[in-house]
Amino acid sequence: DVPKALSEWMRRLEDAQKTQVEPPRGLCAELRPYQRTGLSWLSALSDAGFGGILADDMGLGKTVQALACLAATGAFPALIVVPPHLLRNWQAEAARFLRIKGRPPRVCVLTGLKPYQPPEADVYIIHYLLLRGWKQALPQMGFSAVIFDEIQELRHGGTEKYSAASLLAEGCERVIGLSGTPIYNKGSEIWNVVNILDFHCLGDWESFTR
């Protein structure tokens, strides 16, 4: 029931806007008012078992808001899925903004298509092109949260990358998407994107596209 699902999302958003979450101690950043609202919204949705997309425009601090949500909820270990060109940026931002029990986070970048036993870490990072190779391994690694940066990368269903992302999200308590362009080309793409975050939140494919 699409209208019912959207109504529930809107109610959760309104609740989040009423109660501002204070920036956590494990975050080394001063959040702007709109970033505090984003943090409150992400935290409220994930606490209620919903996924969500933070769709601020480029340059408005989606990364720091997502890291703030991890710090506020203690959702570690966490996996961050990114386009290849953003691997180093996320490494740097996690080290810059996060503190876990007073220390910088242990960050591990997963490489190659063949899974292996990685070192213990607080934050793991992988790029989208490797998801198909790690499809069976990632859900077994016990992530508390997964962040899909530039989640429009998952706008096409029926691919190995999409299937791996879906399987990964199913096993995580908290699922966050980040994108300044969640609808990249055409409106129907948003169904695939949101279905990763919250299964059938927008109803089934046929009902939504109709």
Coordinates of N, CA and C in Angstrom, one line a residue:
D1 N 0.9 -1.2 0.0 CA 0.0 0.0 0.0 C 0.9 1.2 0.0
V2 N 1.1 1.8 -1.2 CA 2.0 2.9 -1.3 C 1.7 4.2 -0.5
P3 N 0.4 4.6 -0.5 CA 0.1 5.8 0.3 C 0.3 5.6 1.8
K4 N 0.0 4.4 2.3 CA 0.2 4.1 3.7 C 1.6 4.1 4.1
A5 N 2.5 3.6 3.2 CA 3.9 3.5 3.5 C 4.5 5.0 3.5
L6 N 4.1 5.8 2.5 CA 4.6 7.1 2.5 C 4.1 7.9 3.7
S7 N 2.9 7.7 4.1 CA 2.3 8.4 5.3 C 3.1 8.1 6.5
E8 N 3.6 6.8 6.7 CA 4.4 6.4 7.8 C 5.7 7.1 7.8
W9 N 6.3 7.1 6.6 CA 7.6 7.8 6.5 C 7.5 9.3 6.9
M10 N 6.4 10.0 6.4 CA 6.2 11.4 6.8 C 6.0 11.6 8.3
R11 N 5.3 10.7 8.9 CA 5.1 10.7 10.3 C 6.4 10.6 11.1
R12 N 7.3 9.7 10.6 CA 8.6 9.5 11.3 C 9.4 10.8 11.1
L13 N 9.4 11.4 9.9 CA 10.1 12.6 9.6 C 9.7 13.7 10.5
E14 N 8.4 13.9 10.7 CA 7.8 14.9 11.6 C 8.3 14.7 13.0
D15 N 8.3 13.5 13.5 CA 8.7 13.2 14.8 C 10.2 13.5 15.0
A16 N 11.0 13.2 14.0 CA 12.4 13.5 14.1 C 12.7 15.0 14.2
Q17 N 11.9 15.8 13.4 CA 12.0 17.2 13.4 C 11.6 17.9 14.8
K18 N 10.8 17.2 15.5 CA 10.4 17.7 16.8 C 11.5 17.6 17.9
T19 N 12.2 16.5 17.7 CA 13.3 16.2 18.8 C 14.6 16.2 18.1
Q20 N 15.4 17.2 18.5 CA 16.8 17.3 17.9 C 17.8 16.4 18.7
V21 N 18.5 15.6 18.0 CA 19.5 14.8 18.6 C 20.8 15.6 18.8
E22 N 21.3 15.6 20.0 CA 22.5 16.4 20.3 C 23.7 15.7 19.6
P23 N 24.6 16.5 19.0 CA 25.8 15.9 18.4 C 26.6 15.0 19.4
P24 N 26.9 13.8 19.0 CA 27.5 12.8 20.0 C 29.0 13.2 20.3
R25 N 29.4 12.8 21.5 CA 30.8 13.0 21.9 C 31.8 12.4 21.0
G26 N 31.5 11.4 20.3 CA 32.4 10.7 19.4 C 32.5 11.4 18.0
L27 N 32.0 12.6 17.9 CA 32.1 13.3 16.7 C 32.9 14.6 16.9
C28 N 34.0 14.7 16.1 CA 34.8 15.9 16.2 C 34.4 16.9 15.1
A29 N 33.2 17.5 15.3 CA 32.8 18.5 14.3 C 31.6 19.3 14.9
E30 N 31.5 20.5 14.5 CA 30.4 21.4 14.9 C 29.4 21.3 13.8
L31 N 28.2 20.7 14.1 CA 27.2 20.6 13.1 C 26.3 21.9 13.0
R32 N 26.0 22.2 11.8 CA 25.1 23.3 11.5 C 23.7 22.9 11.8
P33 N 22.8 23.9 12.0 CA 21.4 23.5 12.3 C 20.8 22.5 11.4
Y34 N 20.9 22.7 10.1 CA 20.3 21.8 9.2 C 20.9 20.4 9.3
Q35 N 22.2 20.4 9.6 CA 22.9 19.1 9.8 C 22.4 18.4 11.0
R36 N 22.1 19.1 12.1 CA 21.5 18.5 13.3 C 20.1 17.9 12.9
T37 N 19.4 18.6 12.1 CA 18.1 18.1 11.7 C 18.3 16.8 10.9
G38 N 19.3 16.7 10.0 CA 19.6 15.5 9.3 C 20.0 14.4 10.2
L39 N 20.8 14.7 11.2 CA 21.2 13.7 12.2 C 20.0 13.2 12.9
S40 N 19.1 14.0 13.3 CA 17.9 13.6 14.1 C 17.1 12.7 13.2
W41 N 16.9 13.1 12.0 CA 16.1 12.3 11.1 C 16.6 10.9 10.8
L42 N 17.9 10.9 10.5 CA 18.6 9.6 10.3 C 18.5 8.7 11.5
S43 N 18.7 9.3 12.7 CA 18.7 8.5 13.9 C 17.3 8.0 14.3
A44 N 16.3 8.9 14.1 CA 14.9 8.5 14.4 C 14.5 7.3 13.4
L45 N 14.8 7.5 12.1 CA 14.4 6.4 11.2 C 15.1 5.1 11.5
S46 N 16.4 5.1 11.8 CA 17.1 3.9 12.0 C 16.7 3.3 13.3
D47 N 16.4 4.1 14.3 CA 15.9 3.6 15.6 C 14.6 2.8 15.5
A48 N 13.8 3.3 14.5 CA 12.5 2.7 14.3 C 12.5 1.5 13.3
G49 N 13.7 1.2 12.8 CA 13.9 0.1 11.9 C 13.6 0.5 10.4
F50 N 13.7 1.8 10.1 CA 13.5 2.2 8.7 C 14.9 2.6 8.1
G51 N 15.0 2.5 6.8 CA 16.1 3.1 6.1 C 15.7 4.5 5.6
G52 N 16.7 5.3 5.1 CA 16.4 6.6 4.6 C 17.5 7.1 3.7
I53 N 17.1 8.1 2.9 CA 18.1 8.7 2.0 C 18.3 10.2 2.5
L54 N 19.5 10.5 2.8 CA 19.9 11.9 3.0 C 20.2 12.5 1.7
A55 N 19.4 13.5 1.2 CA 19.5 14.0 -0.2 C 19.9 15.4 -0.2
D56 N 20.7 15.9 0.7 CA 21.3 17.2 0.7 C 22.1 17.4 -0.6
D57 N 22.2 18.6 -1.1 CA 22.9 18.9 -2.3 C 24.4 18.7 -2.0
M58 N 25.2 18.7 -3.1 CA 26.6 18.5 -3.0 C 27.3 19.6 -2.1
G59 N 28.2 19.3 -1.2 CA 28.9 20.3 -0.5 C 28.2 20.7 0.8
L60 N 27.1 20.1 1.2 CA 26.4 20.4 2.4 C 26.6 19.5 3.6
G61 N 27.5 18.5 3.4 CA 28.0 17.7 4.5 C 27.2 16.5 4.8
K62 N 26.9 15.7 3.7 CA 26.2 14.5 3.9 C 27.1 13.5 4.6
T63 N 28.4 13.5 4.3 CA 29.3 12.6 4.9 C 29.4 12.8 6.4
V64 N 29.5 14.0 6.9 CA 29.7 14.2 8.4 C 28.4 13.9 9.1
Q65 N 27.2 14.1 8.4 CA 25.9 13.8 9.0 C 25.8 12.2 9.2
A66 N 26.2 11.5 8.2 CA 26.2 10.0 8.3 C 27.1 9.5 9.3
L67 N 28.3 10.1 9.4 CA 29.3 9.7 10.4 C 28.7 10.0 11.8
A68 N 28.1 11.2 11.9 CA 27.5 11.6 13.2 C 26.4 10.6 13.6
C69 N 25.6 10.1 12.7 CA 24.6 9.1 13.0 C 25.3 7.8 13.5
L70 N 26.4 7.4 12.9 CA 27.1 6.2 13.4 C 27.6 6.4 14.8
A71 N 28.1 7.6 15.1 CA 28.6 7.9 16.4 C 27.5 8.0 17.4
A72 N 26.4 8.6 17.1 CA 25.2 8.8 18.0 C 24.6 7.4 18.3
T73 N 24.6 6.5 17.4 CA 23.9 5.2 17.6 C 24.9 4.1 18.0
G74 N 26.2 4.4 17.9 CA 27.2 3.4 18.2 C 27.1 2.2 17.3
A75 N 26.7 2.4 16.1 CA 26.5 1.4 15.1 C 27.8 0.9 14.4
F76 N 28.6 0.3 15.2 CA 29.9 -0.3 14.7 C 30.0 -1.8 15.0
P77 N 30.6 -2.5 14.1 CA 31.3 -2.1 12.9 C 30.3 -1.7 11.8
A78 N 30.7 -0.7 11.0 CA 29.9 -0.2 9.9 C 30.6 -0.4 8.6
L79 N 29.8 -0.6 7.6 CA 30.4 -0.7 6.2 C 29.9 0.5 5.4
I80 N 30.8 1.1 4.7 CA 30.5 2.2 3.8 C 30.8 1.8 2.4
V81 N 29.8 1.8 1.5 CA 29.9 1.5 0.1 C 29.9 2.7 -0.7
V82 N 31.0 2.9 -1.5 CA 31.2 4.1 -2.2 C 31.6 3.9 -3.6
P83 N 31.5 4.9 -4.5 CA 32.2 4.8 -5.8 C 33.7 4.8 -5.6
P84 N 34.4 4.2 -6.6 CA 35.9 4.1 -6.4 C 36.6 5.4 -6.1
H85 N 36.2 6.5 -6.7 CA 36.9 7.7 -6.6 C 36.7 8.3 -5.2
L86 N 35.8 7.8 -4.4 CA 35.6 8.4 -3.0 C 36.2 7.6 -1.9
L87 N 36.9 6.5 -2.2 CA 37.5 5.7 -1.2 C 38.4 6.5 -0.2
R88 N 39.4 7.2 -0.8 CA 40.3 8.0 0.0 C 39.6 9.1 0.8
N89 N 38.6 9.7 0.2 CA 37.9 10.8 0.9 C 37.2 10.2 2.2
W90 N 36.5 9.1 2.1 CA 35.9 8.5 3.2 C 36.9 8.0 4.3
Q91 N 38.0 7.5 3.9 CA 39.1 7.2 4.8 C 39.5 8.4 5.6
A92 N 39.7 9.5 4.9 CA 40.2 10.7 5.6 C 39.1 11.3 6.5
E93 N 37.8 11.3 6.0 CA 36.7 11.9 6.8 C 36.4 11.1 8.0
A94 N 36.5 9.8 7.9 CA 36.3 9.0 9.1 C 37.3 9.2 10.2
A95 N 38.6 9.3 9.7 CA 39.7 9.6 10.7 C 39.6 11.0 11.3
R96 N 39.1 11.9 10.5 CA 39.0 13.3 10.9 C 37.9 13.5 11.9
F97 N 36.7 12.9 11.7 CA 35.5 13.3 12.4 C 35.1 12.3 13.5
L98 N 35.5 11.0 13.4 CA 35.1 10.0 14.4 C 36.1 9.8 15.5
R99 N 35.6 9.5 16.7 CA 36.4 9.1 17.8 C 35.6 8.0 18.5
I100 N 36.3 6.9 18.7 CA 35.7 5.7 19.4 C 36.4 5.5 20.7
K101 N 35.8 5.7 21.8 CA 36.4 5.6 23.1 C 37.7 6.5 23.2
G102 N 37.6 7.6 22.6 CA 38.7 8.6 22.6 C 39.8 8.4 21.6
R103 N 39.7 7.4 20.8 CA 40.7 7.1 19.8 C 40.1 7.2 18.3
P104 N 41.0 7.5 17.4 CA 40.5 7.5 16.0 C 40.0 6.1 15.6
P105 N 39.1 6.0 14.7 CA 38.5 4.7 14.3 C 39.5 3.8 13.6
R106 N 39.4 2.5 13.7 CA 40.2 1.6 12.9 C 39.5 1.5 11.5
V107 N 40.1 1.9 10.5 CA 39.5 1.9 9.1 C 40.2 0.8 8.3
C108 N 39.3 0.0 7.6 CA 39.9 -1.0 6.7 C 39.2 -0.9 5.3
V109 N 40.0 -0.8 4.3 CA 39.5 -0.7 2.9 C 39.5 -2.1 2.4
L110 N 38.4 -2.7 1.9 CA 38.4 -4.0 1.3 C 38.7 -3.9 -0.1
T111 N 39.6 -4.8 -0.6 CA 40.1 -4.8 -2.0 C 39.9 -6.1 -2.7
G112 N 39.9 -6.1 -4.0 CA 39.8 -7.3 -4.8 C 38.4 -7.9 -4.8
L113 N 38.2 -8.7 -5.8 CA 36.9 -9.4 -6.0 C 36.8 -10.7 -5.2
K114 N 38.0 -11.2 -4.7 CA 38.0 -12.5 -4.0 C 38.0 -12.2 -2.5
P115 N 37.0 -12.6 -1.7 CA 36.9 -12.3 -0.3 C 38.1 -12.9 0.5
Y116 N 38.4 -12.3 1.6 CA 39.5 -12.7 2.5 C 39.1 -12.3 3.9
Q117 N 39.8 -12.8 4.9 CA 39.6 -12.4 6.3 C 40.3 -11.0 6.5
P118 N 39.5 -9.9 6.6 CA 40.1 -8.6 6.9 C 40.5 -8.5 8.3
P119 N 41.4 -7.5 8.7 CA 41.7 -7.2 10.1 C 40.5 -6.6 10.8
E120 N 40.4 -6.7 12.1 CA 39.3 -6.2 12.8 C 39.4 -4.7 12.7
A121 N 38.2 -4.1 12.5 CA 38.1 -2.6 12.3 C 36.8 -2.1 12.8
D122 N 36.7 -0.8 12.9 CA 35.4 -0.2 13.3 C 34.6 0.2 12.1
V123 N 35.3 0.7 11.0 CA 34.7 1.1 9.8 C 35.4 0.4 8.6
Y124 N 34.6 -0.3 7.8 CA 35.1 -0.9 6.6 C 34.6 -0.1 5.4
I125 N 35.4 -0.1 4.4 CA 35.0 0.7 3.1 C 35.2 -0.2 1.9
I126 N 34.2 -0.3 1.0 CA 34.3 -1.0 -0.2 C 33.7 -0.2 -1.3
H127 N 34.1 -0.4 -2.5 CA 33.5 0.3 -3.6 C 32.5 -0.6 -4.4
Y128 N 31.6 0.0 -5.0 CA 30.4 -0.7 -5.6 C 30.9 -1.8 -6.6
L129 N 32.0 -1.6 -7.3 CA 32.4 -2.6 -8.3 C 32.8 -3.9 -7.7
L130 N 33.1 -3.9 -6.4 CA 33.5 -5.1 -5.8 C 32.4 -5.9 -5.1
L131 N 31.2 -5.3 -5.0 CA 30.1 -5.9 -4.2 C 29.8 -7.3 -4.7
R132 N 29.8 -7.5 -6.0 CA 29.4 -8.8 -6.6 C 30.4 -9.9 -6.1
G133 N 31.7 -9.6 -6.0 CA 32.6 -10.6 -5.5 C 32.5 -10.9 -4.0
W134 N 32.0 -9.9 -3.2 CA 31.9 -10.1 -1.8 C 30.4 -10.4 -1.4
K135 N 29.6 -10.8 -2.3 CA 28.2 -10.9 -2.1 C 27.8 -11.8 -0.9
Q136 N 28.4 -13.0 -0.9 CA 28.2 -13.9 0.2 C 28.9 -13.6 1.5
A137 N 30.1 -13.0 1.4 CA 30.9 -12.8 2.5 C 30.4 -11.6 3.4
L138 N 30.0 -10.5 2.8 CA 29.7 -9.3 3.6 C 28.6 -9.5 4.6
P139 N 27.5 -10.2 4.2 CA 26.4 -10.4 5.2 C 26.8 -11.2 6.4
Q140 N 28.0 -12.0 6.3 CA 28.4 -12.8 7.4 C 29.4 -12.0 8.3
M141 N 29.7 -10.8 8.0 CA 30.7 -10.1 8.8 C 30.1 -9.3 10.0
G142 N 28.8 -9.3 10.1 CA 28.2 -8.8 11.3 C 28.2 -7.2 11.4
F143 N 28.0 -6.6 10.3 CA 27.9 -5.1 10.4 C 26.6 -4.6 11.1
S144 N 26.8 -3.6 11.9 CA 25.6 -3.0 12.5 C 24.9 -2.0 11.6
A145 N 25.7 -1.4 10.7 CA 25.1 -0.4 9.8 C 25.8 -0.5 8.5
V146 N 25.1 -0.1 7.4 CA 25.7 0.1 6.1 C 25.3 1.5 5.6
I147 N 26.3 2.2 5.0 CA 26.0 3.5 4.4 C 26.3 3.3 2.9
F148 N 25.3 3.6 2.0 CA 25.5 3.6 0.6 C 25.7 5.0 0.1
D149 N 26.9 5.4 -0.2 CA 27.2 6.8 -0.7 C 26.9 6.8 -2.2
E150 N 26.3 7.9 -2.7 CA 25.9 8.0 -4.1 C 25.1 6.8 -4.4
I151 N 24.0 6.6 -3.7 CA 23.2 5.4 -3.8 C 22.4 5.3 -5.1
Q152 N 22.5 6.4 -5.9 CA 21.9 6.2 -7.3 C 22.7 5.2 -8.1
E153 N 23.8 4.8 -7.6 CA 24.6 3.7 -8.2 C 23.7 2.4 -8.3
L154 N 22.7 2.3 -7.4 CA 21.9 1.1 -7.3 C 20.5 1.3 -8.0
R155 N 20.4 2.3 -8.9 CA 19.1 2.6 -9.5 C 18.7 1.5 -10.5
H156 N 19.6 0.6 -10.9 CA 19.2 -0.5 -11.8 C 19.1 -1.8 -11.1
G157 N 17.9 -2.4 -11.1 CA 17.7 -3.7 -10.4 C 18.2 -4.8 -11.4
G158 N 18.3 -6.0 -10.9 CA 18.6 -7.1 -11.7 C 20.0 -7.4 -12.0
T159 N 20.9 -6.6 -11.4 CA 22.4 -6.8 -11.6 C 22.9 -7.5 -10.3
E160 N 24.1 -8.1 -10.5 CA 24.8 -8.7 -9.4 C 25.2 -7.7 -8.3
K161 N 25.5 -6.5 -8.7 CA 25.8 -5.4 -7.7 C 24.6 -5.1 -6.9
Y162 N 23.4 -5.0 -7.6 CA 22.2 -4.7 -6.9 C 21.8 -5.8 -5.9
S163 N 21.9 -7.1 -6.4 CA 21.6 -8.2 -5.6 C 22.5 -8.3 -4.3
A164 N 23.7 -8.0 -4.5 CA 24.7 -8.1 -3.4 C 24.3 -7.0 -2.4
A165 N 24.0 -5.8 -2.9 CA 23.6 -4.7 -2.0 C 22.4 -5.0 -1.2
S166 N 21.4 -5.6 -1.9 CA 20.1 -6.0 -1.2 C 20.4 -7.0 -0.1
L167 N 21.2 -8.0 -0.4 CA 21.5 -9.0 0.6 C 22.2 -8.4 1.8
L168 N 23.1 -7.5 1.5 CA 23.9 -6.9 2.6 C 22.9 -6.0 3.5
A169 N 22.1 -5.2 2.9 CA 21.2 -4.4 3.6 C 20.2 -5.2 4.5
E170 N 19.8 -6.3 4.0 CA 18.9 -7.2 4.8 C 19.4 -7.6 6.1
G171 N 20.7 -7.7 6.2 CA 21.4 -8.2 7.4 C 21.8 -7.1 8.4
C172 N 21.6 -5.8 8.1 CA 22.0 -4.7 8.9 C 20.8 -4.0 9.6
E173 N 21.0 -3.6 10.8 CA 20.0 -3.0 11.6 C 19.7 -1.5 11.1
R174 N 20.8 -0.9 10.6 CA 20.7 0.5 10.1 C 21.2 0.6 8.7
V175 N 20.4 1.2 7.9 CA 20.8 1.3 6.4 C 20.5 2.8 6.0
I176 N 21.6 3.4 5.5 CA 21.5 4.8 5.2 C 22.0 5.0 3.7
G177 N 21.2 5.8 3.0 CA 21.7 6.1 1.6 C 22.0 7.6 1.6
L178 N 23.0 8.0 0.8 CA 23.4 9.4 0.6 C 23.4 9.7 -0.9
S179 N 22.8 10.8 -1.3 CA 22.8 11.1 -2.7 C 22.2 12.5 -2.9
G180 N 22.9 13.3 -3.7 CA 22.3 14.6 -4.1 C 21.4 14.4 -5.3
T181 N 21.5 13.3 -5.9 CA 20.6 13.0 -7.1 C 20.0 11.6 -7.0
P182 N 19.1 11.4 -6.0 CA 18.6 10.0 -5.9 C 17.7 9.6 -7.1
I183 N 17.1 10.5 -7.8 CA 16.4 10.2 -9.0 C 17.4 10.7 -10.1
Y184 N 18.1 9.8 -10.8 CA 19.2 10.2 -11.6 C 18.7 10.5 -13.1
N185 N 17.8 9.6 -13.6 CA 17.4 9.8 -15.0 C 15.8 9.9 -15.0
K186 N 15.2 8.9 -14.5 CA 13.7 8.8 -14.6 C 13.1 8.4 -13.3
G187 N 11.9 8.7 -13.0 CA 11.2 8.6 -11.8 C 11.2 7.1 -11.2
S188 N 11.0 6.2 -12.1 CA 10.9 4.8 -11.7 C 12.2 4.3 -11.0
E189 N 13.3 4.9 -11.2 CA 14.6 4.5 -10.6 C 14.5 4.5 -9.1
I190 N 13.7 5.5 -8.6 CA 13.7 5.7 -7.1 C 13.1 4.4 -6.4
W191 N 12.3 3.6 -7.1 CA 11.8 2.4 -6.5 C 13.0 1.5 -6.1
N192 N 13.9 1.3 -7.1 CA 15.0 0.4 -6.9 C 15.9 0.9 -5.7
V193 N 16.1 2.2 -5.7 CA 17.0 2.8 -4.7 C 16.3 2.6 -3.3
V194 N 15.1 3.0 -3.1 CA 14.4 2.9 -1.8 C 14.2 1.5 -1.4
N195 N 14.0 0.5 -2.4 CA 13.8 -0.9 -2.0 C 15.1 -1.5 -1.3
I196 N 16.2 -0.9 -1.6 CA 17.4 -1.4 -0.9 C 17.4 -0.9 0.6
L197 N 16.9 0.3 0.8 CA 16.9 0.9 2.1 C 15.8 0.3 3.0
D198 N 14.6 0.1 2.4 CA 13.4 -0.3 3.2 C 12.5 -1.1 2.2
F199 N 12.6 -2.4 2.3 CA 12.0 -3.4 1.4 C 10.5 -3.1 1.2
H200 N 10.1 -2.8 0.0 CA 8.7 -2.6 -0.4 C 8.1 -1.4 0.4
C201 N 8.9 -0.5 0.8 CA 8.3 0.8 1.4 C 7.5 1.5 0.4
L202 N 7.8 1.4 -0.9 CA 7.0 2.1 -1.9 C 6.1 1.1 -2.6
G203 N 5.7 0.0 -1.9 CA 4.9 -1.0 -2.5 C 5.7 -1.9 -3.5
D204 N 5.0 -2.7 -4.3 CA 5.7 -3.5 -5.3 C 5.9 -2.7 -6.6
W205 N 6.8 -3.2 -7.4 CA 7.2 -2.5 -8.6 C 6.1 -2.1 -9.5
E206 N 5.2 -3.1 -9.7 CA 4.1 -2.9 -10.7 C 3.2 -1.8 -10.2
S207 N 2.8 -1.8 -8.9 CA 1.9 -0.8 -8.3 C 2.6 0.6 -8.4
F208 N 3.9 0.7 -8.0 CA 4.5 2.0 -8.0 C 4.6 2.6 -9.4
T209 N 5.0 1.8 -10.4 CA 5.2 2.3 -11.7 C 3.9 2.6 -12.4
R210 N 2.8 1.9 -12.0 CA 1.5 2.2 -12.5 C 1.0 3.5 -12.0

